[in-house]
Amino acid sequence: AQTVTQSQPEMSVQEAETVTLSCTYDTSENNYYLFWYKQPPSRQMILVIRQEAYKQQNATENRFSVNFQKAAKSFSLKISDSQLGDTAMYFCAFTEASYQGGKLIFGQGTELSVKP
Amino acid sequence: EPEVTQTPSHQVTQMGQEVILRCVPISNHLYFYWYRQILGQKVEFLVSFYNNEISEKSEIFDDQFSVERPDGSNFTLKIRSTKLEDSAMYFCASSERDFTGNTIYFGEGSWLTVV
């Protein structure tokens, strides 16, 4: 069974600095998708970034980028120039590419606090 | 930007009562989902729905749960006889086509408290 592990329950960073959130996953599949979702205090789940496993290039969305290490089954999120609005719970999620049922498997989450 | 909307945002119900949570997915989306998040825990998949039938369901989605798309816009989750352990945030989500290569968009959630 696929699992997603986020080993950092809480992290904090000073405004304008860079922070990296860790995620590891376990699967026997070769093709899959990985995601980072942000959940601010409002509790809405907001997609931050997506990575296709068949793409070697790391995904980037403005200040957010990932370090995807397929062999190590690692998918970390880097937030550059952290802003107060980045304060949220961040979830790493996985799904098989061959699976069409929409079943995302989530990690436990990392609560990020950006301090002024 | 189109979004998934959910009602109610918060509902308190007595144990044993039926609850219906409503969702309006993004208009051109064809795949619909329910997830739940018990306070302090992971987000968990409940069910996916396509072409008026369930595509996949988790072991959480037992006979007490049902989903329906009663018209062209709404997607509902019904819990027939609520239990204390059903207290959670319930997220509706949708995607444009089958999930492969497509992004799931989540609503803001419905917070259910069973007392």
CSV table of C-alpha atoms in Angstrom, one decimal:
chain,number,residue,atom,x,y,z
A,1,ALA,CA,0.0,0.0,0.0
A,2,GLN,CA,1.2,3.5,-0.7
A,3,THR,CA,2.1,5.7,2.2
A,4,VAL,CA,3.1,9.3,2.5
A,5,THR,CA,5.2,10.5,5.4
A,6,GLN,CA,5.9,14.0,6.6
A,7,SER,CA,8.4,13.8,9.4
A,8,GLN,CA,8.2,17.5,10.5
A,9,PRO,CA,5.0,18.2,12.5
A,10,GLU,CA,5.9,21.8,12.9
A,11,MET,CA,8.3,24.3,11.4
A,12,SER,CA,8.9,28.0,11.7
A,13,VAL,CA,10.8,30.5,9.5
A,14,GLN,CA,11.5,34.2,9.6
A,15,GLU,CA,9.7,36.3,7.0
A,16,ALA,CA,11.8,36.6,3.8
A,17,GLU,CA,13.8,33.5,4.5
A,18,THR,CA,13.7,30.1,2.8
A,19,VAL,CA,12.3,27.0,4.3
A,20,THR,CA,12.1,23.4,3.1
A,21,LEU,CA,9.4,20.9,4.0
A,22,SER,CA,10.1,17.2,3.7
A,23,CYS,CA,8.0,14.4,2.3
A,24,THR,CA,8.8,10.8,1.6
A,25,TYR,CA,6.5,8.3,0.0
A,26,ASP,CA,6.4,4.6,-0.6
A,27,THR,CA,5.1,3.0,-3.8
A,28,SER,CA,5.9,0.2,-6.2
A,29,GLU,CA,4.4,2.2,-9.1
A,30,ASN,CA,6.7,3.8,-11.6
A,31,ASN,CA,4.3,6.5,-12.8
A,32,TYR,CA,2.4,8.7,-10.3
A,33,TYR,CA,1.7,12.2,-9.3
A,34,LEU,CA,2.8,14.2,-6.2
A,35,PHE,CA,1.2,17.3,-4.8
A,36,TRP,CA,1.7,19.9,-2.1
A,37,TYR,CA,-1.5,21.3,-0.7
A,38,LYS,CA,-1.7,24.3,1.7
A,39,GLN,CA,-4.4,24.5,4.3
A,40,PRO,CA,-4.5,28.0,6.0
A,41,PRO,CA,-6.5,28.6,9.2
A,42,SER,CA,-9.6,28.9,7.0
A,43,ARG,CA,-9.1,25.1,6.4
A,44,GLN,CA,-9.6,25.3,2.7
A,45,MET,CA,-7.3,22.9,0.8
A,46,ILE,CA,-5.3,24.9,-1.8
A,47,LEU,CA,-3.1,23.3,-4.4
A,48,VAL,CA,0.4,24.7,-4.3
A,49,ILE,CA,2.3,22.6,-6.8
A,50,ARG,CA,2.2,19.3,-8.7
A,51,GLN,CA,4.9,17.0,-10.0
A,52,GLU,CA,4.5,14.2,-12.5
A,53,ALA,CA,6.9,11.3,-11.7
A,54,TYR,CA,7.9,10.8,-15.3
A,55,LYS,CA,9.2,14.3,-15.5
A,56,GLN,CA,12.7,14.7,-14.2
A,57,GLN,CA,12.5,18.5,-14.1
A,58,ASN,CA,11.4,19.8,-10.7
A,59,ALA,CA,8.2,21.7,-10.7
A,60,THR,CA,8.2,25.4,-9.9
A,61,GLU,CA,5.4,27.9,-9.1
A,62,ASN,CA,6.7,31.4,-8.3
A,63,ARG,CA,8.2,31.2,-4.8
A,64,PHE,CA,7.4,27.5,-4.5
A,65,SER,CA,9.6,24.7,-5.9
A,66,VAL,CA,10.1,21.1,-5.3
A,67,ASN,CA,13.1,18.8,-5.0
A,68,PHE,CA,11.9,15.5,-6.5
A,69,GLN,CA,14.2,12.6,-6.0
A,70,LYS,CA,12.5,9.6,-7.5
A,71,ALA,CA,15.0,7.0,-6.5
A,72,ALA,CA,14.9,8.1,-2.9
A,73,LYS,CA,11.2,8.6,-3.0
A,74,SER,CA,11.5,12.1,-1.7
A,75,PHE,CA,9.5,15.1,-2.6
A,76,SER,CA,10.4,18.2,-0.6
A,77,LEU,CA,8.9,21.7,-0.9
A,78,LYS,CA,11.0,24.8,-0.8
A,79,ILE,CA,9.4,28.1,-0.1
A,80,SER,CA,11.6,31.1,-0.9
A,81,ASP,CA,11.1,34.6,0.4
A,82,SER,CA,8.6,33.4,3.0
A,83,GLN,CA,5.6,35.6,3.6
A,84,LEU,CA,3.3,35.9,6.5
A,85,GLY,CA,0.5,34.6,4.3
A,86,ASP,CA,2.4,31.3,3.9
A,87,THR,CA,1.5,30.4,7.5
A,88,ALA,CA,-0.5,27.2,7.1
A,89,MET,CA,-0.6,23.5,7.3
A,90,TYR,CA,1.1,21.9,4.3
A,91,PHE,CA,0.2,18.5,3.1
A,92,CYS,CA,2.1,16.3,0.7
A,93,ALA,CA,-0.1,13.9,-1.3
A,94,PHE,CA,0.3,11.1,-3.8
A,95,THR,CA,-1.8,9.3,-6.4
A,96,GLU,CA,-1.0,6.6,-8.9
A,97,ALA,CA,-1.1,7.8,-12.5
A,98,SER,CA,-3.0,4.7,-13.6
A,99,TYR,CA,-5.6,5.2,-11.1
A,100,GLN,CA,-8.6,7.2,-12.1
A,101,GLY,CA,-10.7,7.1,-8.9
A,102,GLY,CA,-9.2,10.3,-7.5
A,103,LYS,CA,-7.9,8.8,-4.4
A,104,LEU,CA,-5.2,11.1,-3.0
A,105,ILE,CA,-3.1,9.7,-0.2
A,106,PHE,CA,-2.1,12.5,2.2
A,107,GLY,CA,0.7,12.8,4.7
A,108,GLN,CA,0.2,13.9,8.2
A,109,GLY,CA,1.0,17.5,7.5
A,110,THR,CA,3.6,20.1,8.5
A,111,GLU,CA,2.4,23.2,10.3
A,112,LEU,CA,4.5,26.1,9.1
A,113,SER,CA,4.6,29.4,11.0
A,114,VAL,CA,6.2,32.4,9.3
A,115,LYS,CA,7.3,34.9,11.9
A,116,PRO,CA,7.7,38.7,11.3
B,1,GLU,CA,-11.6,31.8,-10.7
B,2,PRO,CA,-14.2,29.0,-10.6
B,3,GLU,CA,-14.4,27.2,-7.2
B,4,VAL,CA,-16.0,24.4,-5.5
B,5,THR,CA,-18.6,25.6,-3.0
B,6,GLN,CA,-19.9,23.7,0.0
B,7,THR,CA,-22.9,24.2,2.4
B,8,PRO,CA,-23.3,24.3,5.3
B,9,SER,CA,-19.9,25.6,6.5
B,10,HIS,CA,-20.7,24.3,9.9
B,11,GLN,CA,-23.4,21.9,11.2
B,12,VAL,CA,-24.1,20.6,14.7
B,13,THR,CA,-26.3,17.5,14.8
B,14,GLN,CA,-27.4,15.0,17.4
B,15,MET,CA,-26.1,11.5,17.3
B,16,GLY,CA,-28.4,9.3,15.2
B,17,GLN,CA,-29.6,12.1,13.1
B,18,GLU,CA,-29.3,12.2,9.3
B,19,VAL,CA,-27.1,14.8,7.8
B,20,ILE,CA,-26.8,16.0,4.2
B,21,LEU,CA,-23.7,18.0,3.1
B,22,ARG,CA,-24.0,19.8,-0.2
B,23,CYS,CA,-21.5,20.7,-2.8
B,24,VAL,CA,-21.5,22.6,-6.1
B,25,PRO,CA,-18.5,21.4,-8.1
B,26,ILE,CA,-16.8,23.5,-10.7
B,27,SER,CA,-19.2,23.7,-13.6
B,28,ASN,CA,-17.3,21.8,-16.4
B,29,HIS,CA,-15.9,19.2,-14.0
B,30,LEU,CA,-17.1,15.6,-14.4
B,31,TYR,CA,-15.4,13.8,-11.5
B,32,PHE,CA,-16.5,14.5,-7.9
B,33,TYR,CA,-15.0,13.4,-4.6
B,34,TRP,CA,-15.6,13.6,-0.9
B,35,TYR,CA,-12.7,13.6,1.6
B,36,ARG,CA,-12.8,14.0,5.4
B,37,GLN,CA,-10.4,15.3,8.0
B,38,ILE,CA,-10.9,14.5,11.6
B,39,LEU,CA,-9.4,17.3,13.8
B,40,GLY,CA,-5.7,16.9,14.0
B,41,GLN,CA,-5.5,14.0,11.6
B,42,LYS,CA,-4.8,13.3,8.0
B,43,VAL,CA,-7.1,14.1,5.1
B,44,GLU,CA,-8.7,10.8,4.1
B,45,PHE,CA,-10.4,9.8,0.9
B,46,LEU,CA,-14.0,8.7,1.2
B,47,VAL,CA,-15.5,8.3,-2.3
B,48,SER,CA,-15.2,9.3,-6.0
B,49,PHE,CA,-18.1,9.7,-8.3
B,50,TYR,CA,-18.4,9.8,-12.1
B,51,ASN,CA,-21.2,9.3,-14.6
B,52,ASN,CA,-23.7,9.0,-11.8
B,53,GLU,CA,-22.1,6.2,-10.1
B,54,ILE,CA,-19.4,5.6,-7.5
B,55,SER,CA,-16.0,5.0,-9.0
B,56,GLU,CA,-14.1,4.1,-5.9
B,57,LYS,CA,-14.8,4.2,-2.1
B,58,SER,CA,-12.7,3.7,0.9
B,59,GLU,CA,-13.3,1.4,3.9
B,60,ILE,CA,-14.6,4.4,5.8
B,61,PHE,CA,-17.5,4.8,3.3
B,62,ASP,CA,-19.8,2.2,4.8
B,63,ASP,CA,-23.5,1.7,4.4
B,64,GLN,CA,-24.1,4.8,6.6
B,65,PHE,CA,-22.8,7.0,3.8
B,66,SER,CA,-24.3,7.7,0.4
B,67,VAL,CA,-23.6,10.2,-2.4
B,68,GLU,CA,-25.9,11.6,-5.0
B,69,ARG,CA,-26.0,14.0,-7.8
B,70,PRO,CA,-29.6,15.0,-7.8
B,71,ASP,CA,-29.4,17.6,-10.5
B,72,GLY,CA,-26.9,19.0,-12.9
B,73,SER,CA,-25.1,21.1,-10.3
B,74,ASN,CA,-25.2,19.6,-6.8
B,75,PHE,CA,-23.3,16.7,-5.3
B,76,THR,CA,-24.4,15.6,-1.9
B,77,LEU,CA,-23.0,13.4,0.8
B,78,LYS,CA,-25.5,11.8,3.2
B,79,ILE,CA,-24.8,10.3,6.5
B,80,ARG,CA,-27.8,8.3,7.6
B,81,SER,CA,-27.3,7.9,11.3
B,82,THR,CA,-24.5,10.0,12.6
B,83,LYS,CA,-22.1,8.8,15.2
B,84,LEU,CA,-19.8,10.8,17.4
B,85,GLU,CA,-16.8,9.7,15.4
B,86,ASP,CA,-18.3,11.2,12.2
B,87,SER,CA,-17.3,14.6,13.6
B,88,ALA,CA,-14.9,16.0,11.1
B,89,MET,CA,-14.3,18.5,8.3
B,90,TYR,CA,-15.8,17.1,5.1
B,91,PHE,CA,-14.2,18.3,1.8
B,92,CYS,CA,-15.9,18.1,-1.5
B,93,ALA,CA,-13.6,18.2,-4.6
B,94,SER,CA,-13.9,18.0,-8.3
B,95,SER,CA,-11.7,17.5,-11.4
B,96,GLU,CA,-12.3,18.3,-15.0
B,97,ARG,CA,-11.6,14.9,-16.5
B,98,ASP,CA,-10.3,11.6,-15.1
B,99,PHE,CA,-7.7,12.2,-12.4
B,100,THR,CA,-4.8,11.1,-14.4
B,101,GLY,CA,-2.9,14.3,-15.2
B,102,ASN,CA,-5.6,16.5,-13.8
B,103,THR,CA,-5.8,18.5,-10.6
B,104,ILE,CA,-8.4,18.0,-7.9
B,105,TYR,CA,-9.9,21.3,-6.6
B,106,PHE,CA,-11.2,21.3,-3.1
B,107,GLY,CA,-14.0,23.3,-1.5
B,108,GLU,CA,-13.7,25.1,1.8
B,109,GLY,CA,-15.1,22.2,3.7
B,110,SER,CA,-18.2,21.6,5.9
B,111,TRP,CA,-17.4,21.2,9.5
B,112,LEU,CA,-19.7,18.5,11.1
B,113,THR,CA,-20.0,18.3,14.9
B,114,VAL,CA,-22.0,15.3,16.2
B,115,VAL,CA,-23.1,15.7,19.8
